Coordinates of C-alpha atoms in Angstrom, one line a residue:
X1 CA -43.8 -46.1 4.6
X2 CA -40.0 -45.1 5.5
X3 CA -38.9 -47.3 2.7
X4 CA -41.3 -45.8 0.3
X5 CA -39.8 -42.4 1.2
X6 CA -36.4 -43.3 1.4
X7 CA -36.7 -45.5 -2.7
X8 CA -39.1 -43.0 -4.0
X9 CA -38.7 -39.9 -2.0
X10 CA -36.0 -38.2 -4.2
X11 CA -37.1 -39.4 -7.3
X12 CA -40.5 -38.5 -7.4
X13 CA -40.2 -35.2 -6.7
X14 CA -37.8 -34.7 -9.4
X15 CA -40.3 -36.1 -11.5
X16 CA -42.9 -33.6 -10.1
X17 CA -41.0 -30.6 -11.0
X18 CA -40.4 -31.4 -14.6
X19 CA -43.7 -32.1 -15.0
X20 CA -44.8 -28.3 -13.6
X21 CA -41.9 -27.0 -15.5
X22 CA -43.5 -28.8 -18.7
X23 CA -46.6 -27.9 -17.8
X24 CA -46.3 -24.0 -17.0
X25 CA -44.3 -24.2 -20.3
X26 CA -47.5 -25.9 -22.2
X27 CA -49.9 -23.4 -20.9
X28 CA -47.5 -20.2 -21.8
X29 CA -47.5 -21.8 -25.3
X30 CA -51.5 -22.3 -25.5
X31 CA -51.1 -18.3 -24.3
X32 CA -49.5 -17.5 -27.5
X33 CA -51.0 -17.0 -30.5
X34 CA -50.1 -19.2 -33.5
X35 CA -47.0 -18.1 -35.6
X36 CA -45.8 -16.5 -32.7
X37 CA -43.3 -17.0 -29.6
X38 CA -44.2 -15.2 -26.8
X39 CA -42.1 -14.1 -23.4
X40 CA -43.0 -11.6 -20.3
X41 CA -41.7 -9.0 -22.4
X42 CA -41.6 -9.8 -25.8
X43 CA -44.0 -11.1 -28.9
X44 CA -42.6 -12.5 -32.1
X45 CA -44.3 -13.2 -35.0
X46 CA -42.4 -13.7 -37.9
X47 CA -43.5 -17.3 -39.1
X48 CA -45.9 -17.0 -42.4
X49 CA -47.0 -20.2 -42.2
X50 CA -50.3 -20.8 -41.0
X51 CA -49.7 -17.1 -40.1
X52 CA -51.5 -14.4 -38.2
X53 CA -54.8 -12.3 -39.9
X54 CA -55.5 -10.4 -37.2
X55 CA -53.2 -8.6 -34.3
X56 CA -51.7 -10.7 -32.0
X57 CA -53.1 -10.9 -28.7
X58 CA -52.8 -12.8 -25.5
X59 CA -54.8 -15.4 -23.7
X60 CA -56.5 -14.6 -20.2
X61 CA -54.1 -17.0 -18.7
X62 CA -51.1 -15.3 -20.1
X63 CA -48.2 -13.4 -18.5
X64 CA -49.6 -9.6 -18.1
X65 CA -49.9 -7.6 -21.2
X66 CA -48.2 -4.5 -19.2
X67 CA -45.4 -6.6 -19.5
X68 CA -45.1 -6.5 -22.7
X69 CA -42.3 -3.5 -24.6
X70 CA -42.1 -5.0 -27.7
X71 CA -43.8 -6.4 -30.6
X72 CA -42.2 -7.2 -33.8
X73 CA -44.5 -9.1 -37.0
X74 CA -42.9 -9.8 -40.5
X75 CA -44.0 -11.6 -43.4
X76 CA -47.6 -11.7 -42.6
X77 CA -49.7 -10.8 -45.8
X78 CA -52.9 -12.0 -44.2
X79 CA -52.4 -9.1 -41.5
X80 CA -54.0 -5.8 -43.2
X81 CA -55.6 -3.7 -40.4
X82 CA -54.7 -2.9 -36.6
X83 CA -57.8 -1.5 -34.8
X84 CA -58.4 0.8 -31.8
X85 CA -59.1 -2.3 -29.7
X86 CA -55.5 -4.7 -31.0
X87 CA -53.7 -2.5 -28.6
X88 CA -55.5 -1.2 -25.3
X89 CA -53.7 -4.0 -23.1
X90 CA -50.4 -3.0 -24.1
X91 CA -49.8 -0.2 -22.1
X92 CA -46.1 -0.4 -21.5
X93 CA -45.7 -1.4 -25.1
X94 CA -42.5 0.7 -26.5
X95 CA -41.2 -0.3 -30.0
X96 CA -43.9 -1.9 -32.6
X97 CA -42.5 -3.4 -35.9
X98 CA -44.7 -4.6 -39.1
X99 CA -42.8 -5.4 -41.9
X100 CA -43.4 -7.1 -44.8
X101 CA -46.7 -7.7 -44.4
X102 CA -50.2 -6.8 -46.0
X103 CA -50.6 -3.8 -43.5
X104 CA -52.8 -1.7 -45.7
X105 CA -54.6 1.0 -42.7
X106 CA -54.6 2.0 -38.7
X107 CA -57.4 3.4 -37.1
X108 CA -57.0 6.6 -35.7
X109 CA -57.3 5.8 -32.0
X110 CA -55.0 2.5 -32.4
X111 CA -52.1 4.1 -30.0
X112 CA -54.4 5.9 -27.6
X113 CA -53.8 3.2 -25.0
X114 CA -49.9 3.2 -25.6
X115 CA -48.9 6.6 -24.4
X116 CA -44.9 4.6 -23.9
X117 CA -44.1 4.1 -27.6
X118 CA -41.4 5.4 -29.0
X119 CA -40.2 3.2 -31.9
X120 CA -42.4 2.3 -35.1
X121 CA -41.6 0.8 -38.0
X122 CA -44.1 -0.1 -40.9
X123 CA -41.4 -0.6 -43.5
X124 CA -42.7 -2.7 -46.8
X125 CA -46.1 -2.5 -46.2
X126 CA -49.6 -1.6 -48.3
X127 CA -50.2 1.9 -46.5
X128 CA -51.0 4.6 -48.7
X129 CA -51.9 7.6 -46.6
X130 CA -51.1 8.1 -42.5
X131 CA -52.4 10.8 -40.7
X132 CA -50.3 12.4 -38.0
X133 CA -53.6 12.1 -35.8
X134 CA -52.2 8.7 -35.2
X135 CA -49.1 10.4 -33.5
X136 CA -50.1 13.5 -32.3
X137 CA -50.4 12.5 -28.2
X138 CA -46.9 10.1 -28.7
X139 CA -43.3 11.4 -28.2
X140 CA -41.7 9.2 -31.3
X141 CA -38.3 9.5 -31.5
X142 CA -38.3 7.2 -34.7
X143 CA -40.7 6.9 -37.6
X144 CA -40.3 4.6 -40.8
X145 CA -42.5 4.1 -43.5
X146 CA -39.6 3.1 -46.7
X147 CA -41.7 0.9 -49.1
X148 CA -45.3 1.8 -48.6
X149 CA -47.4 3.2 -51.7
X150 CA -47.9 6.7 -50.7
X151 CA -50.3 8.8 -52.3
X152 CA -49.2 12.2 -52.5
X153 CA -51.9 14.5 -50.6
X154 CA -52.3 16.7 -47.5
X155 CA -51.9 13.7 -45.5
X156 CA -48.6 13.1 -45.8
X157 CA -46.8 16.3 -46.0
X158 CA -46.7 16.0 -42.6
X159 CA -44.0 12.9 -42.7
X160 CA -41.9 14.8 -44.9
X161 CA -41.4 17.6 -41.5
X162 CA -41.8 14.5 -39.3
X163 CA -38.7 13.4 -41.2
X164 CA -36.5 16.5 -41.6
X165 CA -36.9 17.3 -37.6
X166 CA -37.0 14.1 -36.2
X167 CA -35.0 11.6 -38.1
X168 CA -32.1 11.8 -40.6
X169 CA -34.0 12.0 -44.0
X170 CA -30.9 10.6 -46.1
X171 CA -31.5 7.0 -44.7
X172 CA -35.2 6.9 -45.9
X173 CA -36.2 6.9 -49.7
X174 CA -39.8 8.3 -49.3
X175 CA -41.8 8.7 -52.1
X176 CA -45.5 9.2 -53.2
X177 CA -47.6 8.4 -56.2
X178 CA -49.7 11.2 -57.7
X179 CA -52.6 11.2 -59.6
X180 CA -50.4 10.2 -63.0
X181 CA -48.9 7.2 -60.9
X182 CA -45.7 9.5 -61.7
X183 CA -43.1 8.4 -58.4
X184 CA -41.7 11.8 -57.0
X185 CA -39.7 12.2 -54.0
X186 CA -41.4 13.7 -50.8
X187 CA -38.8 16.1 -49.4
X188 CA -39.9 17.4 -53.0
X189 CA -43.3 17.5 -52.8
X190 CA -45.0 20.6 -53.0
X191 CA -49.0 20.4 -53.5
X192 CA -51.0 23.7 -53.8
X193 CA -53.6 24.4 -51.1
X194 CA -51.5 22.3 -48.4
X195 CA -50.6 24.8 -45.8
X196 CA -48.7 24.6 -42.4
X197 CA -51.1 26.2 -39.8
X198 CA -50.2 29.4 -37.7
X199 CA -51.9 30.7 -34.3
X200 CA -51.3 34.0 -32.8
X201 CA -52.6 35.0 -29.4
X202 CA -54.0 38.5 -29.6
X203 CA -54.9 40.3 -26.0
X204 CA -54.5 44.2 -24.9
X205 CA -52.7 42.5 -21.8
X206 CA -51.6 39.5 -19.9
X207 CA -51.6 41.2 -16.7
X208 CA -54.5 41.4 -14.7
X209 CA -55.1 42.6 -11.1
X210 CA -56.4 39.8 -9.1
X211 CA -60.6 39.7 -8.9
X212 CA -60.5 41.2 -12.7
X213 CA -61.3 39.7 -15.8
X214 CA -59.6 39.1 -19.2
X215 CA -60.5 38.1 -22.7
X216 CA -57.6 36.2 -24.7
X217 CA -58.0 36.2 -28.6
X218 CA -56.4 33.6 -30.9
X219 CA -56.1 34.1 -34.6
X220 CA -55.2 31.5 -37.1
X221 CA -54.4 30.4 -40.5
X222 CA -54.1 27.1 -43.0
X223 CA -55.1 25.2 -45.3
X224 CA -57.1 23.0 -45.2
X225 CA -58.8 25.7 -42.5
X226 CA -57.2 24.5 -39.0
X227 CA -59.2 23.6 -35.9
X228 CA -58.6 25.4 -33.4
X229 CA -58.5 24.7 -29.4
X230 CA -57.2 25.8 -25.9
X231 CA -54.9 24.4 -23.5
X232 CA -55.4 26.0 -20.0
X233 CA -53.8 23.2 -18.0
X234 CA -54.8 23.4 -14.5
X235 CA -56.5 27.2 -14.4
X236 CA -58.6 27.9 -11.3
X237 CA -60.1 30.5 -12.1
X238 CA -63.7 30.7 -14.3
X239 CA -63.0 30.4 -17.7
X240 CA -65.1 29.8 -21.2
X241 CA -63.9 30.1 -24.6
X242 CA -65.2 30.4 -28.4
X243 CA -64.0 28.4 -31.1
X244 CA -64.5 28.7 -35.2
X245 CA -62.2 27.8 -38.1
X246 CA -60.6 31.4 -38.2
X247 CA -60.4 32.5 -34.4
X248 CA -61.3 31.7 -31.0
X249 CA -61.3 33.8 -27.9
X250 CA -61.3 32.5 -24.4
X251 CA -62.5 34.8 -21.4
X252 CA -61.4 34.3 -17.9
X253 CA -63.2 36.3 -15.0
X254 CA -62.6 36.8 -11.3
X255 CA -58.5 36.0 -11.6
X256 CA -57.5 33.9 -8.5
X257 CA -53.6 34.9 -7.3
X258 CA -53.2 31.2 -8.1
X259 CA -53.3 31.3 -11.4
X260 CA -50.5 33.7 -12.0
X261 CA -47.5 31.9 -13.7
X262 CA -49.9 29.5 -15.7
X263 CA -49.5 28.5 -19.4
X264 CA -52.2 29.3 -22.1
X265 CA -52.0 28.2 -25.1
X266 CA -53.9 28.8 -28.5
X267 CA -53.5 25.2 -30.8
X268 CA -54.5 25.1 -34.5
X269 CA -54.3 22.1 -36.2
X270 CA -54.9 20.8 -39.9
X271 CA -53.8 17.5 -41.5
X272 CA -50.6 19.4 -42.6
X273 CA -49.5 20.4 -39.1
X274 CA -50.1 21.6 -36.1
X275 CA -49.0 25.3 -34.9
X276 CA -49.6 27.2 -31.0
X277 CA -49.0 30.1 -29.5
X278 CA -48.7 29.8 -25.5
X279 CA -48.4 33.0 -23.2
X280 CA -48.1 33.2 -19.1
X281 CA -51.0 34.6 -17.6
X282 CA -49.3 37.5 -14.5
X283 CA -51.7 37.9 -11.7
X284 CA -50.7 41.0 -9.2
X285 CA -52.4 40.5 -6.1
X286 CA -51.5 42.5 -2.1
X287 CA -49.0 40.4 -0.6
X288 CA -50.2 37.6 2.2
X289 CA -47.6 36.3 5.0
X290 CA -49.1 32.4 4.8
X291 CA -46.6 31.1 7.6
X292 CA -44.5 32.7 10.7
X293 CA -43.8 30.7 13.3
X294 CA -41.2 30.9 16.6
X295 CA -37.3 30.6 16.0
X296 CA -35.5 27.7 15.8
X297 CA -31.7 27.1 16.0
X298 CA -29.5 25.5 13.5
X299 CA -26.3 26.6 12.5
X300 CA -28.4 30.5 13.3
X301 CA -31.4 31.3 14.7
X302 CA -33.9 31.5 12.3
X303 CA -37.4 32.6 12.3
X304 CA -39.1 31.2 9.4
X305 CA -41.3 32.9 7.1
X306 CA -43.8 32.2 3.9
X307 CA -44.6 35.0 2.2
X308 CA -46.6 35.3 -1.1
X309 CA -47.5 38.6 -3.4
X310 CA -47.2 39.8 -6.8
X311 CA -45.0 41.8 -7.6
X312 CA -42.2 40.9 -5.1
X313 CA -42.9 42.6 -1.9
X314 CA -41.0 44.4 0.2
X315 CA -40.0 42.7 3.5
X316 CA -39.8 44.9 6.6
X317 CA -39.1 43.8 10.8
X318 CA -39.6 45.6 13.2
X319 CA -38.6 44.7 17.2
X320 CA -40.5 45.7 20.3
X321 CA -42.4 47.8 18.0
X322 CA -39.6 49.7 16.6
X323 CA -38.0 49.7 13.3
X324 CA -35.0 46.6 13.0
X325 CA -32.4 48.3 11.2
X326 CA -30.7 44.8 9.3
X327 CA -27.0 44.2 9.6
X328 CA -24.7 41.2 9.3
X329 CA -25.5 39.7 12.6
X330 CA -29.6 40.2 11.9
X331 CA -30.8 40.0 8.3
X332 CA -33.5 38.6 5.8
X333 CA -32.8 35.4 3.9
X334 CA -35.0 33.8 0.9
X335 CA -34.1 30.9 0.4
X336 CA -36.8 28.9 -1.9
X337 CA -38.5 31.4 -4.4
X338 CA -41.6 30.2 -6.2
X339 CA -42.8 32.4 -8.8
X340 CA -44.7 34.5 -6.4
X341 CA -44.4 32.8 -3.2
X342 CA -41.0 33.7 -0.9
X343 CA -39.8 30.9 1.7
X344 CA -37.0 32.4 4.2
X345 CA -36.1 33.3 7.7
X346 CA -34.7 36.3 9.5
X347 CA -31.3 35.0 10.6
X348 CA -29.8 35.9 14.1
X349 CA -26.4 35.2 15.1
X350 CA -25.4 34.5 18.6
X351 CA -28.3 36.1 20.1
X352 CA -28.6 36.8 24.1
X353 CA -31.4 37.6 26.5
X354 CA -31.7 40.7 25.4
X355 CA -32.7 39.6 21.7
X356 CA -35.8 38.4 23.3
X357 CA -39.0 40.0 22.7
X358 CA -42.3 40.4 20.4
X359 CA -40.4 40.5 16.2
X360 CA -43.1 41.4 13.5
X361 CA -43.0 41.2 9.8
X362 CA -44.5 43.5 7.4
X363 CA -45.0 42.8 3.7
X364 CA -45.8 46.0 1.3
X365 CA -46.5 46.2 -2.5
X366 CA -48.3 48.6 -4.4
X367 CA -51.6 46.2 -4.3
X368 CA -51.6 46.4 -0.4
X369 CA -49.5 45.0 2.7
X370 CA -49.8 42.2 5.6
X371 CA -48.4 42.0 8.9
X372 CA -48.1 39.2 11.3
X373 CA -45.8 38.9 14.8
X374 CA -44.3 36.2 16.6
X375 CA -42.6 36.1 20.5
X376 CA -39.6 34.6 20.1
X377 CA -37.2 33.9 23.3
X378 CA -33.7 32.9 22.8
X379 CA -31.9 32.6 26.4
X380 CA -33.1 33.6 30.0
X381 CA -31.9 36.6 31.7
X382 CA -29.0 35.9 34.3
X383 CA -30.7 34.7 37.3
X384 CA -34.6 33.6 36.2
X385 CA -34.4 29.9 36.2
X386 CA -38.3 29.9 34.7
X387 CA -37.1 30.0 31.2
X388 CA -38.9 33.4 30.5
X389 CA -38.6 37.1 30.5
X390 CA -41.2 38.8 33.0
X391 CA -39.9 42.2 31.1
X392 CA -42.3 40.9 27.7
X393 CA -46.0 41.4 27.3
X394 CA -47.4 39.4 24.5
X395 CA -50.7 41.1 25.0
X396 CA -48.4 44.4 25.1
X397 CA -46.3 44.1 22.1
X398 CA -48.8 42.1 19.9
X399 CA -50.0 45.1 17.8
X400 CA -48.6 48.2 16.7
X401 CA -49.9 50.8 14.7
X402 CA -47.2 51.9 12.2
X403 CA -46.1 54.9 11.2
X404 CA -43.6 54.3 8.0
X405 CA -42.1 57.0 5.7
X406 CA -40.5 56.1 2.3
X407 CA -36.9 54.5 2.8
X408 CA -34.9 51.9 0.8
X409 CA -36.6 49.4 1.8
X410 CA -40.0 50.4 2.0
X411 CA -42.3 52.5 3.6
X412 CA -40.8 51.4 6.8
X413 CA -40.1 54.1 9.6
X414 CA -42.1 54.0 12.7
X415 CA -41.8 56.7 15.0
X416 CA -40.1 55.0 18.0
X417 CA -36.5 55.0 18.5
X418 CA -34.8 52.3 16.3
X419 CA -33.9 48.9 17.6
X420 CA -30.9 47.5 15.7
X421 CA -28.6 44.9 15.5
X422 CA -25.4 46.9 16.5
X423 CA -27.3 48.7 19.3
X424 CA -27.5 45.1 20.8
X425 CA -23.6 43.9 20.3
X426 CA -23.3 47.3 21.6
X427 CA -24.4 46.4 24.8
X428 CA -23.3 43.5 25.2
X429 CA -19.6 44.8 24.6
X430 CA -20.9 47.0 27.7
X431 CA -21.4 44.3 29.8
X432 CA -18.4 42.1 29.1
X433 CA -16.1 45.2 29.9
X434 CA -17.9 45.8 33.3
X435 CA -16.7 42.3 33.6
X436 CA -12.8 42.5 33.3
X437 CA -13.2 45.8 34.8
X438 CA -14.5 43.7 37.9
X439 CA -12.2 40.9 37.4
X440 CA -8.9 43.0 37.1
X441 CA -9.8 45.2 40.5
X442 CA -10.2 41.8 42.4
X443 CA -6.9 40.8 40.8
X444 CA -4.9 43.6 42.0
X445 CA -6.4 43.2 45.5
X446 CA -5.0 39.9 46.1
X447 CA -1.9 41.0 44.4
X448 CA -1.7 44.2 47.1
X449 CA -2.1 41.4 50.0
X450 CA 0.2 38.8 49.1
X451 CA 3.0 41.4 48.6
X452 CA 1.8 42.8 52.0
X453 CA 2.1 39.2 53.4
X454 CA 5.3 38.8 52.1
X455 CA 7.2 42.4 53.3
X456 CA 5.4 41.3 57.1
X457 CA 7.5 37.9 56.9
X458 CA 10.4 38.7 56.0
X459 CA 11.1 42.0 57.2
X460 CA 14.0 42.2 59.8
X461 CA 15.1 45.2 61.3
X462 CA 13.2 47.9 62.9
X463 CA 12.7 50.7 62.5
X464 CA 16.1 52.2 64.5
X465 CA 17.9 49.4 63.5
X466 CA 18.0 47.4 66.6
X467 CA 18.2 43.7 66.5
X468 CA 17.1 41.8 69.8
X469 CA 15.0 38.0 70.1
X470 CA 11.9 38.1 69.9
X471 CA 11.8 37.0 73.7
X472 CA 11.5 40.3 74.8
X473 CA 7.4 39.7 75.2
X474 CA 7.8 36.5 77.6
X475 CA 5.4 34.2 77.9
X476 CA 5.3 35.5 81.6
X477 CA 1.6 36.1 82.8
X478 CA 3.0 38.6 84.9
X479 CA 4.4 40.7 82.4
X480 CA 3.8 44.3 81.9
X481 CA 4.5 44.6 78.5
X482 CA 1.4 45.8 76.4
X483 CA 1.8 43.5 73.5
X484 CA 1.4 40.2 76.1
X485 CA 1.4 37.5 74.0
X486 CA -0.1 33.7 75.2
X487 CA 1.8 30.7 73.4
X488 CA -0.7 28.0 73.0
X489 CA 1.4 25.2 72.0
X490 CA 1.9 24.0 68.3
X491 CA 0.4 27.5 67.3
X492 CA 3.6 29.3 69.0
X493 CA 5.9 30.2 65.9
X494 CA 9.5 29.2 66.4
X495 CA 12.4 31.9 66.9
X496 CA 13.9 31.3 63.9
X497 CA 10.5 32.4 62.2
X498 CA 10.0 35.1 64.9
X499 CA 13.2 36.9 63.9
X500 CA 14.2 40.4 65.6
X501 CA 12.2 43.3 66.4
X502 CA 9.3 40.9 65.9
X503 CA 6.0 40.4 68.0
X504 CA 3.7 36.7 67.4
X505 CA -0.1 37.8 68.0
X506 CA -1.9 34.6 67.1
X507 CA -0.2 33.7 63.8
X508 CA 0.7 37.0 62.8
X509 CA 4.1 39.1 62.9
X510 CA 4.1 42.2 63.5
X511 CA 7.0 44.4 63.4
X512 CA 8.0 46.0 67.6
X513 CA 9.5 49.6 67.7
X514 CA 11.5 49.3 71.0
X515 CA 12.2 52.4 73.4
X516 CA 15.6 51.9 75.4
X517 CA 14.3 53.6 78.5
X518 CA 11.4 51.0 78.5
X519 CA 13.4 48.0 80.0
X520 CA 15.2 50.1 82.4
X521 CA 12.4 50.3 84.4
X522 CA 12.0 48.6 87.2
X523 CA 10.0 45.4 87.5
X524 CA 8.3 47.1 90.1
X525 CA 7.5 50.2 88.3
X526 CA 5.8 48.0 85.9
X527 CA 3.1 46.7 88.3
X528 CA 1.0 49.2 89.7
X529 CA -0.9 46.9 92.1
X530 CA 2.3 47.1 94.6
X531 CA 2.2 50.9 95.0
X532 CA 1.0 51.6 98.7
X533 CA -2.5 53.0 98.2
X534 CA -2.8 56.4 98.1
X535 CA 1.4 57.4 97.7
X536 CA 2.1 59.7 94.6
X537 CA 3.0 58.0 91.6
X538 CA 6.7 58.4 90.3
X539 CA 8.5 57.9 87.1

């Protein structure tokens, strides 16, 4: 077995991939139709021998259809029709090409599957009339049709605007046969009774207050006599219409606010052309705040707001119940507008404690007005640790009655005292002054005591200007002298620190004031206890 696999190993599995490879390769061909090479992408059948009589189409076992962009056939006589079916699997199909073939018509629904294609060219073929029916739903961006018989009709006028809008009409030689077989160029043709539709939307108003009704009138034109439709897109609100060859109305009741902004559009359409007429529908409706919710810090404080109404409403805060008076450290921002809907935030910059509190928002148009509040809490008052402020009542501040009179704004004065922006930095300039105030008193104190400190160390004369050592208080416990000072070792300053006319208590200095006639007396004078008791006595 190990010398099977070691002779035979390599070589047979060489052998096995070739044959997959030939035989993935055999099956993709078998796909294919005949005349044709196929790829994931691509179809090309250009071979008239056998040749293809009907569309090419792939096998069940072929690649995906999706796949497939592009399908080019030439020099296929046998091929004279493609139906509404030849198509449906090739959704992603982008540039078609039949030339030189027998192509003689296309059914009308034969591209309603292929809403990608861009490109078509039917150059040298047998078609003698196209209708732009075919088209109508596709964004071509190129159309060719050199080399066909054309009969001059109705039918084809509309490839001569096709041509002059789309395409550059020098490069293609169109022409049609009419009924003397006489050749005349189409950017000449002119053919009585052939005429371009027109639509024109008629209606006393296109505003409407929201819950109302409205009755839009179209009136058109052509000939032959147009059809005539509406395109509503997505409209909510109740709607039927009435169509005839001449005019059409279309009635829309009980308005929903969502529907303001929305396209309408009247279309006629003919085999010459197609015209429309399109109008937005304005809905005014009360305004309605959709979101508020608590602030939230980015590069500001921010408390975000939705706001929708028709026509713009005006936006008016009030704090603590009072009137917010805007400035640039408080103000309203939009940022996102959508037709009638408002996304923003009322922006707060640096804001304390005392920014803290119950902020409402009130809406106002002519239609009607909305109000909604929200507790927002930005920092703790100096000393509460809880994270709240005892001195805000949700259930206090929650609703207000206002009172507004007419202002810039809005109707927007309430009767209490007005809380603004500057009234805040206002106090908090207060408070930071009360500070230095505090901090330069405290500064001069210790200034006043170390220059204190300093005079009582380094003074050195009295206050006669007697010098004498400070050994004048002895350490003597029999000493009579009132300022007795007790040395208690290390704590005893030295003399040279003691300097003259100076007394140590503890560790302080203090300046002596000596009287001459003090050490004249006796020792004995000094201490009473050796006066007989009961003598007088004497100086």
């Amino acid at each position: 077995m190990l010398s099977w696999k070691k002779c035979h190993g390599p070589g047979m599995a060489r052998l096995l991939g070739f044959c997959w490879l030939v035989l993935i390769f055999w099956r993709g061909s078998q796909a294919c139709p005949t005349s044709c090479t196929c790829s994931t992408t691509r179809i090309w059948c250009s071979n008239p021998s056998p040749g293809i009589m009907a569309f090419p189409r792939l096998e069940p076992n072929s690649p995906d259809p999706e796949n497939i962009t592009e399908i080019y056939i030439a020099k296929q006589p046998r091929l004279v029709s493609i139906t509404e079916d030849d198509l449906e699997g090739y959704v992603g199909l982008k540039n078609l090409t039949v030339v030189e073939s027998g192509l003689r018509t296309v059914a009308l629904q034969a591209f309603l599957k292929n809403p990608n294609l861009q490109y078509i060219n039917f150059t040298k073929n047998k078609l003698t009339s196209l209708s732009r029916k075919h088209f109508r739903h596709l964004f071509l961006t190129e159309l060719t049709v050199v080399g066909n018989p054309l009969k001059c009709s109705c039918d084809i006028l509309w490839i001569k605007t096709f041509q002059e809008t789309k395409s550059n009409s020098e490069t293609q030689d169109l022409y049609c046969t009419n009924e003397n077989n006489q050749k005349i160029a189409l950017k000449d043709l002119k053919i009585p009774n052939c005429v371009v539709p027109s639509a024109n939307l008629i209606t006393p108003n296109f505003t409407v207050e929201e819950g109302k009704s409205i009755t839009l009138f179209c009136n058109t034109s052509g000939h032959p006599a147009p059809d005539v439709s509406w395109e509503v897109g997505n409209l909510v609100s109740k709607h039927m219409n009435e169509t005839s060859k001449a005019s059409a109305s279309l009635k829309i009741t009980n308005i929903s606010s969502d529907d303001s902004g929305k396209q309408i559009s009247c279309v006629a359409e003919n085999i010459v052309g197609e015209a429309q007429d399109t109008v937005n529908l304005t809905v005014h409706f009360a305004p309605t705040i959709t979101f508020l919710e608590s602030p939230t810090s980015d590069h500001h404080w921010c408390i975000p707001f939705t706001v929708k109404g028709n026509p713009k409403p005006t936006l008016q805060w009030f704090y603590q119940g009072a009137i917010l008076n805007e400035s640039k450290y408080i103000c309203t921002k939009i940022h996102v507008t959508n037709h009638t809907e408002y996304h923003g935030c009322l922006q707060l910059d640096n804001p304390t404690h005392m920014n803290n509190g119950v902020y409402t928002l009130m809406a106002k148009n002519e239609y009607g007005k909305d109000e909604k509040w929200v507790q927002a809490h930005f920092m703790g008052r100096p000393g509460i640790d809880d994270g709240t402020d005892p001195n805000y009542d949700i259930d206090l501040y929650g609703g207000y009655d206002y009172e507004t009179t007419p202002n810039d704004i809005g109707e927007t004065t309430n009767k209490s005292n007005p809380i603004t922006s500057t009234d805040v930095s206002n106090k908090d300039n207060e408070d930071s002054i009360t500070v230095y105030v505090v901090v330069g008193i405290a500064a001069l104190v210790c200034t006043g005591l170390v220059i204190m400190l300093i005079i009582l160390k380094f003074g050195r004369h009295s206050k006669f200007g007697m010098k004498g050592p400070s050994s004048v208080i002895s350490n003597d416990d029999d000493s009579a002298s009132p300022l007795h000072h007790i040395s208690n070792g290390s704590n005893t300053p030295s003399s040279s620190e003691g300097g003259p006319d100076a007394v140590i208590i503890g560790m302080t200095k203090i300046p002596v004031i000596e009287n001459p006639q003090y050490f004249g007396i006796t020792n004995s004078q000094l201490k009473p206890d050796t006066w007989p008791r009961g003598s007088p006595k004497t100086a």
